[in-house]
PDB file of C-alpha atoms and ligand atoms in Angstrom:
ATOM      1  CA  MET A   1       0.000   0.000   0.000  1.00  0.00           C
ATOM      2  CA  LEU A   2       1.285   3.441  -0.887  1.00  0.00           C
ATOM      3  CA  PRO A   3       1.964   5.817   2.020  1.00  0.00           C
ATOM      4  CA  ASP A   4      -0.474   8.697   2.382  1.00  0.00           C
ATOM      5  CA  MET A   5       1.594  11.587   1.100  1.00  0.00           C
ATOM      6  CA  THR A   6      -0.996  14.196   1.980  1.00  0.00           C
ATOM      7  CA  SER A   7      -1.528  13.669   5.706  1.00  0.00           C
ATOM      8  CA  ASN A   8       0.197  15.760   8.354  1.00  0.00           C
ATOM      9  CA  ARG A   9       1.214  18.385   5.825  1.00  0.00           C
ATOM     10  CA  PRO A  10       0.600  21.954   6.864  1.00  0.00           C
ATOM     11  CA  ALA A  11      -1.863  23.763   4.653  1.00  0.00           C
ATOM     12  CA  PRO A  12      -0.203  26.448   2.526  1.00  0.00           C
ATOM     13  CA  ALA A  13      -0.135  29.649   4.548  1.00  0.00           C
ATOM     14  CA  ARG A  14      -1.596  31.703   1.732  1.00  0.00           C
ATOM     15  CA  PRO A  15      -3.659  29.560  -0.572  1.00  0.00           C
ATOM     16  CA  GLY A  16      -5.455  32.405  -2.298  1.00  0.00           C
ATOM     17  CA  THR A  17      -4.624  34.372  -5.416  1.00  0.00           C
ATOM     18  CA  LEU A  18      -3.975  38.079  -5.405  1.00  0.00           C
ATOM     19  CA  ILE A  19      -5.583  39.626  -8.479  1.00  0.00           C
ATOM     20  CA  THR A  20      -4.405  43.055  -9.541  1.00  0.00           C
ATOM     21  CA  VAL A  21      -6.293  44.922 -12.214  1.00  0.00           C
ATOM     22  CA  ALA A  22      -4.411  47.375 -14.418  1.00  0.00           C
ATOM     23  CA  PRO A  23      -7.350  48.963 -16.230  1.00  0.00           C
ATOM     24  CA  THR A  24      -5.887  51.789 -18.295  1.00  0.00           C
ATOM     25  CA  GLY A  25      -2.116  52.056 -18.793  1.00  0.00           C
ATOM     26  CA  ALA A  26      -0.487  54.782 -20.797  1.00  0.00           C
ATOM     27  CA  GLU A  27      -0.168  53.201 -24.206  1.00  0.00           C
ATOM     28  CA  SER A  28      -3.639  52.625 -25.668  1.00  0.00           C
ATOM     29  CA  GLU A  29      -5.614  55.478 -27.151  1.00  0.00           C
ATOM     30  CA  LYS A  30      -9.216  56.017 -26.162  1.00  0.00           C
ATOM     31  CA  ALA A  31     -10.103  56.676 -29.803  1.00  0.00           C
ATOM     32  CA  SER A  32      -8.967  53.186 -30.781  1.00  0.00           C
ATOM     33  CA  VAL A  33     -10.089  51.439 -27.573  1.00  0.00           C
ATOM     34  CA  PRO A  34     -13.408  53.011 -26.541  1.00  0.00           C
ATOM     35  CA  ALA A  35     -13.832  50.655 -23.555  1.00  0.00           C
ATOM     36  CA  LEU A  36     -10.669  52.012 -21.933  1.00  0.00           C
ATOM     37  CA  PRO A  37     -11.511  53.809 -18.655  1.00  0.00           C
ATOM     38  CA  VAL A  38      -9.990  57.293 -18.867  1.00  0.00           C
ATOM     39  CA  THR A  39     -12.251  59.613 -16.853  1.00  0.00           C
ATOM     40  CA  LEU A  40     -12.523  59.515 -13.077  1.00  0.00           C
ATOM     41  CA  ASP A  41     -16.109  58.262 -13.383  1.00  0.00           C
ATOM     42  CA  GLU A  42     -15.083  55.499 -15.769  1.00  0.00           C
ATOM     43  CA  LEU A  43     -12.212  54.544 -13.488  1.00  0.00           C
ATOM     44  CA  THR A  44     -14.282  54.351 -10.300  1.00  0.00           C
ATOM     45  CA  THR A  45     -17.034  52.379 -12.063  1.00  0.00           C
ATOM     46  CA  THR A  46     -14.366  50.008 -13.351  1.00  0.00           C
ATOM     47  CA  ALA A  47     -12.872  49.709  -9.872  1.00  0.00           C
ATOM     48  CA  VAL A  48     -16.225  48.771  -8.328  1.00  0.00           C
ATOM     49  CA  GLU A  49     -16.898  46.164 -11.035  1.00  0.00           C
ATOM     50  CA  CYS A  50     -13.411  44.680 -10.756  1.00  0.00           C
ATOM     51  CA  ARG A  51     -13.626  44.526  -6.960  1.00  0.00           C
ATOM     52  CA  ALA A  52     -16.867  42.574  -7.298  1.00  0.00           C
ATOM     53  CA  ALA A  53     -15.200  40.259  -9.817  1.00  0.00           C
ATOM     54  CA  GLY A  54     -12.289  39.407  -7.507  1.00  0.00           C
ATOM     55  CA  ALA A  55      -9.615  42.104  -7.755  1.00  0.00           C
ATOM     56  CA  ALA A  56      -7.836  43.246  -4.598  1.00  0.00           C
ATOM     57  CA  VAL A  57      -5.384  45.782  -6.047  1.00  0.00           C
ATOM     58  CA  ILE A  58      -5.854  48.438  -8.720  1.00  0.00           C
ATOM     59  CA  HIS A  59      -2.760  49.610 -10.630  1.00  0.00           C
ATOM     60  CA  VAL A  60      -3.573  53.117 -11.769  1.00  0.00           C
ATOM     61  CA  HIS A  61      -2.511  55.304 -14.682  1.00  0.00           C
ATOM     62  CA  ILE A  62      -4.603  58.404 -15.247  1.00  0.00           C
ATOM     63  CA  ARG A  63      -5.481  60.538 -18.266  1.00  0.00           C
ATOM     64  CA  ASP A  64      -6.087  64.243 -18.730  1.00  0.00           C
ATOM     65  CA  GLY A  65      -9.239  65.915 -20.073  1.00  0.00           C
ATOM     66  CA  ARG A  66      -8.263  64.871 -23.586  1.00  0.00           C
ATOM     67  CA  ALA A  67      -7.588  61.263 -22.531  1.00  0.00           C
ATOM     68  CA  ARG A  68      -3.822  61.670 -22.802  1.00  0.00           C
ATOM     69  CA  PRO A  69      -1.576  60.100 -20.126  1.00  0.00           C
ATOM     70  CA  THR A  70      -0.726  62.526 -17.319  1.00  0.00           C
ATOM     71  CA  LEU A  71       0.979  62.565 -13.928  1.00  0.00           C
ATOM     72  CA  ASP A  72      -0.770  65.752 -12.840  1.00  0.00           C
ATOM     73  CA  LEU A  73      -0.543  65.681  -9.058  1.00  0.00           C
ATOM     74  CA  GLY A  74      -3.949  67.227  -8.414  1.00  0.00           C
ATOM     75  CA  ARG A  75      -5.618  64.621 -10.598  1.00  0.00           C
ATOM     76  CA  LEU A  76      -3.645  61.850  -8.941  1.00  0.00           C
ATOM     77  CA  LYS A  77      -4.762  63.009  -5.483  1.00  0.00           C
ATOM     78  CA  ASP A  78      -8.396  63.229  -6.615  1.00  0.00           C
ATOM     79  CA  THR A  79      -8.101  59.752  -8.092  1.00  0.00           C
ATOM     80  CA  VAL A  80      -6.712  58.220  -4.897  1.00  0.00           C
ATOM     81  CA  GLN A  81      -9.492  59.847  -2.889  1.00  0.00           C
ATOM     82  CA  ALA A  82     -12.248  58.772  -5.287  1.00  0.00           C
ATOM     83  CA  LEU A  83     -11.014  55.191  -5.406  1.00  0.00           C
ATOM     84  CA  ARG A  84     -10.849  55.051  -1.608  1.00  0.00           C
ATOM     85  CA  GLU A  85     -14.377  56.401  -1.346  1.00  0.00           C
ATOM     86  CA  SER A  86     -15.825  53.952  -3.853  1.00  0.00           C
ATOM     87  CA  THR A  87     -13.940  50.711  -3.040  1.00  0.00           C
ATOM     88  CA  ASP A  88     -11.678  49.044  -0.492  1.00  0.00           C
ATOM     89  CA  LEU A  89      -9.177  48.093  -3.194  1.00  0.00           C
ATOM     90  CA  ILE A  90      -5.485  48.673  -2.527  1.00  0.00           C
ATOM     91  CA  VAL A  91      -4.644  51.741  -4.591  1.00  0.00           C
ATOM     92  CA  GLN A  92      -1.332  51.312  -6.396  1.00  0.00           C
ATOM     93  CA  LEU A  93      -0.250  54.318  -8.456  1.00  0.00           C
ATOM     94  CA  SER A  94       2.066  53.801 -11.395  1.00  0.00           C
ATOM     95  CA  THR A  95       5.411  55.568 -11.080  1.00  0.00           C
ATOM     96  CA  GLY A  96       6.240  54.325 -14.555  1.00  0.00           C
ATOM     97  CA  GLY A  97       3.765  56.660 -16.203  1.00  0.00           C
ATOM     98  CA  ALA A  98       4.364  56.977 -19.929  1.00  0.00           C
ATOM     99  CA  VAL A  99       7.785  56.644 -21.573  1.00  0.00           C
ATOM    100  CA  THR A 100       7.748  60.419 -22.095  1.00  0.00           C
ATOM    101  CA  ASP A 101       7.321  61.328 -18.397  1.00  0.00           C
ATOM    102  CA  SER A 102      10.193  62.991 -16.553  1.00  0.00           C
ATOM    103  CA  PHE A 103      11.922  61.407 -13.576  1.00  0.00           C
ATOM    104  CA  ASP A 104      10.844  64.332 -11.360  1.00  0.00           C
ATOM    105  CA  ASP A 105       7.176  63.864 -12.239  1.00  0.00           C
ATOM    106  CA  ARG A 106       7.463  60.138 -11.646  1.00  0.00           C
ATOM    107  CA  LEU A 107       9.021  60.711  -8.207  1.00  0.00           C
ATOM    108  CA  ALA A 108       6.297  63.217  -7.317  1.00  0.00           C
ATOM    109  CA  VAL A 109       3.594  60.544  -7.738  1.00  0.00           C
ATOM    110  CA  LEU A 110       4.280  59.513  -4.134  1.00  0.00           C
ATOM    111  CA  GLU A 111       2.948  62.886  -2.958  1.00  0.00           C
ATOM    112  CA  ALA A 112      -0.535  61.656  -3.860  1.00  0.00           C
ATOM    113  CA  ALA A 113      -0.155  59.254  -0.897  1.00  0.00           C
ATOM    114  CA  PRO A 114      -1.280  55.984  -2.479  1.00  0.00           C
ATOM    115  CA  ASP A 115      -1.224  52.710  -0.544  1.00  0.00           C
ATOM    116  CA  ALA A 116       1.284  51.289  -2.971  1.00  0.00           C
ATOM    117  CA  CYS A 117       3.213  52.138  -6.131  1.00  0.00           C
ATOM    118  CA  SER A 118       4.960  50.370  -8.953  1.00  0.00           C
ATOM    119  CA  LEU A 119       8.752  50.521  -9.039  1.00  0.00           C
ATOM    120  CA  THR A 120      10.445  49.223 -12.167  1.00  0.00           C
ATOM    121  CA  CYS A 121      13.867  47.682 -11.595  1.00  0.00           C
ATOM    122  CA  GLY A 122      15.612  48.618 -14.816  1.00  0.00           C
ATOM    123  CA  THR A 123      15.605  50.181 -18.251  1.00  0.00           C
ATOM    124  CA  VAL A 124      13.965  48.215 -21.022  1.00  0.00           C
ATOM    125  CA  ASN A 125      13.353  48.679 -24.717  1.00  0.00           C
ATOM    126  CA  PHE A 126       9.631  49.225 -25.085  1.00  0.00           C
ATOM    127  CA  GLY A 127       8.644  48.628 -28.678  1.00  0.00           C
ATOM    128  CA  ASP A 128      10.141  51.553 -30.566  1.00  0.00           C
ATOM    129  CA  GLU A 129      10.631  53.489 -27.306  1.00  0.00           C
ATOM    130  CA  VAL A 130      12.790  53.152 -24.204  1.00  0.00           C
ATOM    131  CA  PHE A 131      11.306  52.873 -20.717  1.00  0.00           C
ATOM    132  CA  ALA A 132      14.124  54.504 -18.770  1.00  0.00           C
ATOM    133  CA  ASN A 133      14.893  53.423 -15.210  1.00  0.00           C
ATOM    134  CA  PRO A 134      18.558  54.093 -14.448  1.00  0.00           C
ATOM    135  CA  TRP A 135      19.954  52.993 -11.102  1.00  0.00           C
ATOM    136  CA  PRO A 136      20.092  56.472  -9.445  1.00  0.00           C
ATOM    137  CA  PHE A 137      16.393  56.992 -10.235  1.00  0.00           C
ATOM    138  CA  ILE A 138      15.419  53.548  -8.944  1.00  0.00           C
ATOM    139  CA  ARG A 139      17.389  54.117  -5.747  1.00  0.00           C
ATOM    140  CA  GLU A 140      15.872  57.552  -5.149  1.00  0.00           C
ATOM    141  CA  LEU A 141      12.339  56.314  -5.806  1.00  0.00           C
ATOM    142  CA  TYR A 142      12.806  53.386  -3.454  1.00  0.00           C
ATOM    143  CA  ALA A 143      14.212  55.604  -0.690  1.00  0.00           C
ATOM    144  CA  ARG A 144      11.213  57.903  -1.101  1.00  0.00           C
ATOM    145  CA  THR A 145       8.752  54.996  -0.800  1.00  0.00           C
ATOM    146  CA  GLN A 146      10.416  54.066   2.478  1.00  0.00           C
ATOM    147  CA  ALA A 147      10.215  57.640   3.762  1.00  0.00           C
ATOM    148  CA  ALA A 148       6.619  58.129   2.621  1.00  0.00           C
ATOM    149  CA  GLY A 149       5.322  54.786   3.914  1.00  0.00           C
ATOM    150  CA  VAL A 150       4.217  53.601   0.465  1.00  0.00           C
ATOM    151  CA  VAL A 151       4.530  49.884  -0.326  1.00  0.00           C
ATOM    152  CA  PRO A 152       6.405  49.317  -3.595  1.00  0.00           C
ATOM    153  CA  GLU A 153       5.627  46.565  -6.044  1.00  0.00           C
ATOM    154  CA  PHE A 154       8.827  45.715  -7.890  1.00  0.00           C
ATOM    155  CA  GLU A 155       8.158  45.467 -11.621  1.00  0.00           C
ATOM    156  CA  LEU A 156      10.523  43.234 -13.555  1.00  0.00           C
ATOM    157  CA  PHE A 157      10.426  43.446 -17.338  1.00  0.00           C
ATOM    158  CA  ASP A 158      13.549  41.359 -17.813  1.00  0.00           C
ATOM    159  CA  LEU A 159      15.577  38.766 -15.963  1.00  0.00           C
ATOM    160  CA  GLY A 160      18.540  41.042 -15.253  1.00  0.00           C
ATOM    161  CA  GLN A 161      16.278  43.423 -13.351  1.00  0.00           C
ATOM    162  CA  ALA A 162      16.216  40.870 -10.529  1.00  0.00           C
ATOM    163  CA  ALA A 163      19.881  41.717  -9.893  1.00  0.00           C
ATOM    164  CA  THR A 164      18.925  45.362  -9.424  1.00  0.00           C
ATOM    165  CA  LEU A 165      16.179  44.361  -6.996  1.00  0.00           C
ATOM    166  CA  HIS A 166      18.719  42.417  -4.912  1.00  0.00           C
ATOM    167  CA  ARG A 167      21.087  45.410  -4.987  1.00  0.00           C
ATOM    168  CA  LEU A 168      18.295  47.719  -3.841  1.00  0.00           C
ATOM    169  CA  LEU A 169      17.377  45.509  -0.912  1.00  0.00           C
ATOM    170  CA  ASP A 170      21.029  44.972   0.014  1.00  0.00           C
ATOM    171  CA  GLU A 171      21.804  48.688   0.028  1.00  0.00           C
ATOM    172  CA  LEU A 172      18.595  50.186   1.422  1.00  0.00           C
ATOM    173  CA  GLY A 173      16.949  47.370   3.334  1.00  0.00           C
ATOM    174  CA  PRO A 174      13.383  46.077   3.220  1.00  0.00           C
ATOM    175  CA  PRO A 175      10.460  48.031   1.825  1.00  0.00           C
ATOM    176  CA  HIS A 176       7.814  49.755   3.886  1.00  0.00           C
ATOM    177  CA  GLY A 177       5.611  47.008   5.275  1.00  0.00           C
ATOM    178  CA  GLY A 178       8.541  44.578   5.359  1.00  0.00           C
ATOM    179  CA  HIS A 179       7.423  42.303   2.534  1.00  0.00           C
ATOM    180  CA  VAL A 180       8.815  42.058  -1.003  1.00  0.00           C
ATOM    181  CA  HIS A 181       6.229  41.607  -3.738  1.00  0.00           C
ATOM    182  CA  CYS A 182       7.218  41.549  -7.405  1.00  0.00           C
ATOM    183  CA  ASP A 183       5.293  41.694 -10.654  1.00  0.00           C
ATOM    184  CA  LEU A 184       6.719  40.055 -13.760  1.00  0.00           C
ATOM    185  CA  VAL A 185       5.691  42.058 -16.802  1.00  0.00           C
ATOM    186  CA  MET A 186       6.246  39.665 -19.682  1.00  0.00           C
ATOM    187  CA  GLY A 187       5.951  39.855 -23.425  1.00  0.00           C
ATOM    188  CA  VAL A 188       6.843  43.542 -23.858  1.00  0.00           C
ATOM    189  CA  PRO A 189       8.678  43.835 -27.199  1.00  0.00           C
ATOM    190  CA  GLY A 190      12.210  44.352 -25.843  1.00  0.00           C
ATOM    191  CA  GLY A 191      11.686  42.614 -22.497  1.00  0.00           C
ATOM    192  CA  MET A 192      11.520  38.989 -21.425  1.00  0.00           C
ATOM    193  CA  PRO A 193       9.173  36.830 -23.472  1.00  0.00           C
ATOM    194  CA  GLY A 194       5.791  35.782 -22.143  1.00  0.00           C
ATOM    195  CA  THR A 195       6.663  32.110 -21.865  1.00  0.00           C
ATOM    196  CA  VAL A 196       6.549  29.590 -19.049  1.00  0.00           C
ATOM    197  CA  ALA A 197      10.309  29.013 -19.416  1.00  0.00           C
ATOM    198  CA  ALA A 198      11.022  32.719 -18.863  1.00  0.00           C
ATOM    199  CA  LEU A 199       8.579  32.850 -15.970  1.00  0.00           C
ATOM    200  CA  VAL A 200      10.286  29.950 -14.195  1.00  0.00           C
ATOM    201  CA  ALA A 201      13.713  31.547 -14.696  1.00  0.00           C
ATOM    202  CA  ALA A 202      12.520  34.902 -13.364  1.00  0.00           C
ATOM    203  CA  VAL A 203      10.835  33.393 -10.314  1.00  0.00           C
ATOM    204  CA  ALA A 204      14.040  31.491  -9.476  1.00  0.00           C
ATOM    205  CA  ALA A 205      15.925  34.815  -9.417  1.00  0.00           C
ATOM    206  CA  LEU A 206      13.615  36.545  -6.908  1.00  0.00           C
ATOM    207  CA  PRO A 207      14.644  37.142  -3.284  1.00  0.00           C
ATOM    208  CA  ASP A 208      13.773  34.463  -0.738  1.00  0.00           C
ATOM    209  CA  GLY A 209      10.352  35.040   0.774  1.00  0.00           C
ATOM    210  CA  ALA A 210       9.137  37.308  -2.021  1.00  0.00           C
ATOM    211  CA  THR A 211       5.677  36.852  -3.439  1.00  0.00           C
ATOM    212  CA  TRP A 212       5.075  37.559  -7.098  1.00  0.00           C
ATOM    213  CA  SER A 213       2.447  38.072  -9.702  1.00  0.00           C
ATOM    214  CA  ALA A 214       2.803  37.940 -13.457  1.00  0.00           C
ATOM    215  CA  THR A 215       1.147  39.529 -16.431  1.00  0.00           C
ATOM    216  CA  GLY A 216       1.599  38.811 -20.106  1.00  0.00           C
ATOM    217  CA  ILE A 217       1.219  41.560 -22.673  1.00  0.00           C
ATOM    218  CA  GLY A 218      -1.112  41.029 -25.612  1.00  0.00           C
ATOM    219  CA  ARG A 219      -1.356  37.455 -26.821  1.00  0.00           C
ATOM    220  CA  THR A 220       0.914  36.234 -23.998  1.00  0.00           C
ATOM    221  CA  THR A 221      -1.800  37.040 -21.449  1.00  0.00           C
ATOM    222  CA  LEU A 222      -3.252  33.550 -21.174  1.00  0.00           C
ATOM    223  CA  PRO A 223      -0.020  31.509 -21.255  1.00  0.00           C
ATOM    224  CA  VAL A 224       1.460  33.739 -18.544  1.00  0.00           C
ATOM    225  CA  LEU A 225      -1.721  33.627 -16.457  1.00  0.00           C
ATOM    226  CA  LEU A 226      -1.922  29.834 -16.618  1.00  0.00           C
ATOM    227  CA  GLY A 227       1.816  29.452 -15.967  1.00  0.00           C
ATOM    228  CA  ALA A 228       1.674  31.812 -12.990  1.00  0.00           C
ATOM    229  CA  LEU A 229      -1.224  29.942 -11.431  1.00  0.00           C
ATOM    230  CA  GLY A 230       0.552  26.625 -11.908  1.00  0.00           C
ATOM    231  CA  ALA A 231       3.772  27.967 -10.397  1.00  0.00           C
ATOM    232  CA  GLY A 232       2.053  29.351  -7.287  1.00  0.00           C
ATOM    233  CA  GLY A 233       2.100  32.995  -8.300  1.00  0.00           C
ATOM    234  CA  HIS A 234      -0.453  35.771  -8.308  1.00  0.00           C
ATOM    235  CA  LEU A 235      -2.080  37.484 -11.265  1.00  0.00           C
ATOM    236  CA  ARG A 236      -2.276  40.886 -12.901  1.00  0.00           C
ATOM    237  CA  VAL A 237      -4.802  41.416 -15.660  1.00  0.00           C
ATOM    238  CA  GLY A 238      -6.372  44.423 -17.353  1.00  0.00           C
ATOM    239  CA  MET A 239      -6.583  46.566 -20.435  1.00  0.00           C
ATOM    240  CA  GLU A 240      -3.180  48.125 -19.720  1.00  0.00           C
ATOM    241  CA  ASP A 241      -1.749  44.769 -20.783  1.00  0.00           C
ATOM    242  CA  THR A 242      -4.259  43.388 -23.274  1.00  0.00           C
ATOM    243  CA  THR A 243      -7.187  44.865 -25.130  1.00  0.00           C
ATOM    244  CA  THR A 244      -8.148  41.565 -26.786  1.00  0.00           C
ATOM    245  CA  PHE A 245     -10.197  38.960 -24.915  1.00  0.00           C
ATOM    246  CA  ALA A 246      -9.927  36.307 -27.619  1.00  0.00           C
ATOM    247  CA  ARG A 247      -8.942  36.259 -31.256  1.00  0.00           C
ATOM    248  CA  GLY A 248     -10.940  38.973 -33.009  1.00  0.00           C
ATOM    249  CA  ARG A 249     -12.887  39.873 -29.830  1.00  0.00           C
ATOM    250  CA  PRO A 250     -11.926  43.116 -28.077  1.00  0.00           C
ATOM    251  CA  VAL A 251     -12.153  43.365 -24.296  1.00  0.00           C
ATOM    252  CA  ALA A 252     -15.563  44.867 -23.460  1.00  0.00           C
ATOM    253  CA  ARG A 253     -14.860  45.664 -19.793  1.00  0.00           C
ATOM    254  CA  ASN A 254     -11.860  45.240 -17.523  1.00  0.00           C
ATOM    255  CA  ALA A 255     -14.085  43.231 -15.193  1.00  0.00           C
ATOM    256  CA  GLU A 256     -14.360  40.404 -17.706  1.00  0.00           C
ATOM    257  CA  LEU A 257     -10.597  39.946 -17.563  1.00  0.00           C
ATOM    258  CA  VAL A 258     -10.801  39.860 -13.752  1.00  0.00           C
ATOM    259  CA  GLU A 259     -13.748  37.427 -13.907  1.00  0.00           C
ATOM    260  CA  ARG A 260     -11.760  35.095 -16.165  1.00  0.00           C
ATOM    261  CA  ALA A 261      -8.721  35.258 -13.851  1.00  0.00           C
ATOM    262  CA  ALA A 262     -10.899  34.651 -10.782  1.00  0.00           C
ATOM    263  CA  THR A 263     -12.584  31.657 -12.421  1.00  0.00           C
ATOM    264  CA  LEU A 264      -9.243  30.092 -13.333  1.00  0.00           C
ATOM    265  CA  ALA A 265      -7.857  30.813  -9.849  1.00  0.00           C
ATOM    266  CA  GLY A 266     -10.911  29.116  -8.364  1.00  0.00           C
ATOM    267  CA  LEU A 267     -10.444  26.089 -10.604  1.00  0.00           C
ATOM    268  CA  ALA A 268      -6.838  25.967  -9.395  1.00  0.00           C
ATOM    269  CA  GLN A 269      -8.215  25.830  -5.813  1.00  0.00           C
ATOM    270  CA  ARG A 270      -6.654  29.226  -5.105  1.00  0.00           C
ATOM    271  CA  PRO A 271      -9.602  31.620  -5.065  1.00  0.00           C
ATOM    272  CA  PRO A 272      -9.112  35.396  -5.137  1.00  0.00           C
ATOM    273  CA  LEU A 273      -7.857  37.138  -2.014  1.00  0.00           C
ATOM    274  CA  ALA A 274     -10.070  39.883  -0.621  1.00  0.00           C
ATOM    275  CA  PRO A 275      -8.413  43.284  -0.239  1.00  0.00           C
ATOM    276  CA  ASP A 276      -7.968  42.894   3.530  1.00  0.00           C
ATOM    277  CA  GLU A 277      -6.229  39.540   2.988  1.00  0.00           C
ATOM    278  CA  ALA A 278      -4.082  41.159   0.312  1.00  0.00           C
ATOM    279  CA  ARG A 279      -3.172  44.012   2.677  1.00  0.00           C
ATOM    280  CA  ASP A 280      -2.077  41.446   5.208  1.00  0.00           C
ATOM    281  CA  MET A 281       0.088  39.631   2.657  1.00  0.00           C
ATOM    282  CA  LEU A 282       1.656  42.755   1.166  1.00  0.00           C
ATOM    283  CA  GLY A 283       2.170  44.719   4.362  1.00  0.00           C
ATOM    284  CA  VAL A 284      -0.190  47.485   3.278  1.00  0.00           C
ATOM    285  CA  SER A 285      -1.833  49.125   6.260  1.00  0.00           C
ATOM    286  CA  SER A 286      -5.574  49.670   6.295  1.00  0.00           C
ATOM    287  CA  ARG A 287      -6.693  53.231   5.546  1.00  0.00           C
ATOM    288  CA  HIS A 288     -10.393  52.563   5.914  1.00  0.00           C
TER     289      HIS A 288
HETATM  290  N1  KMH B   1       3.718  52.658 -19.230  1.00  0.00           N
HETATM  291  C1  KMH B   1       5.016  52.070 -19.148  1.00  0.00           C
HETATM  292  C2  KMH B   1       6.029  52.960 -19.774  1.00  0.00           C
HETATM  293  C3  KMH B   1       4.426  51.070 -14.472  1.00  0.00           C
HETATM  294  O1  KMH B   1       3.241  51.350 -14.480  1.00  0.00           O
HETATM  295  O2  KMH B   1       5.132  51.259 -13.483  1.00  0.00           O
HETATM  296  C4  KMH B   1       5.434  51.760 -17.767  1.00  0.00           C
HETATM  297  C5  KMH B   1       4.509  51.025 -16.931  1.00  0.00           C
HETATM  298  C6  KMH B   1       5.078  50.492 -15.669  1.00  0.00           C
HETATM  299  O3  KMH B   1       3.331  50.883 -17.164  1.00  0.00           O
HETATM  300 ZN1   ZN B   2       1.549  50.479 -15.450  1.00  0.00          ZN
END
């Protein structure tokens, strides 16, 4: 008779799946993607729908009155406030912005006092553009997150960026909240490919004890999502990363991407974490 390999094993401490929704981004144009949420009303409606569908974190890029990407501080503050009033989602502001944003404007994002922010760990070719993140900028941004009490999510677009994350932690110590959480952004033209092989290599390079999510750009969305679930990771989905739900079928609402992720996480026996469970995991204090 075979031994029972399942008895007396501790249950995994965190069996759930953190789902982050990235609803807007800086790259798609409203004129070509009408479902993209660009106004504050559209964003808060999206946030409420995505919360109901299983999201716990919202990764936010905002647009100006003409739907162009902006890092206007007043708008960012209004956005943080409106999202806090309409949902209990963890509000993560992008410090990546658009490839055209200045380092000073990207640093100033923290003044909008979000719960969390993205922090990209290196420069990457970004299609025909360059998403610039030189070491002095990364270091300064990280130091400011520590001073401001904002929890960073370390964005890795390529394998070598894990070395910069280790350097950051070695030189400046742990992030606010004490926990390291990374997001693998895969399939950007110029970054690591959106493949399971690349995902496994990137996860192996992360610091001990770190949690991670992954997102695949465009047609890599589903392979990366399925690979991340299988490898014990968390998920980021949203129209920042893909505007196509299936071949020839545009995304109608961000919430349908969250619903699909939540369904697959449930099938994997790792249902979505609620925002308070996500706060606990990420070290984000409650502001409600
Ligand atoms: N829009 C890209 C240039 C982030 O939000 O921190 C950068 C980006 C990463 O989306
Ligand atoms: Zn972003």
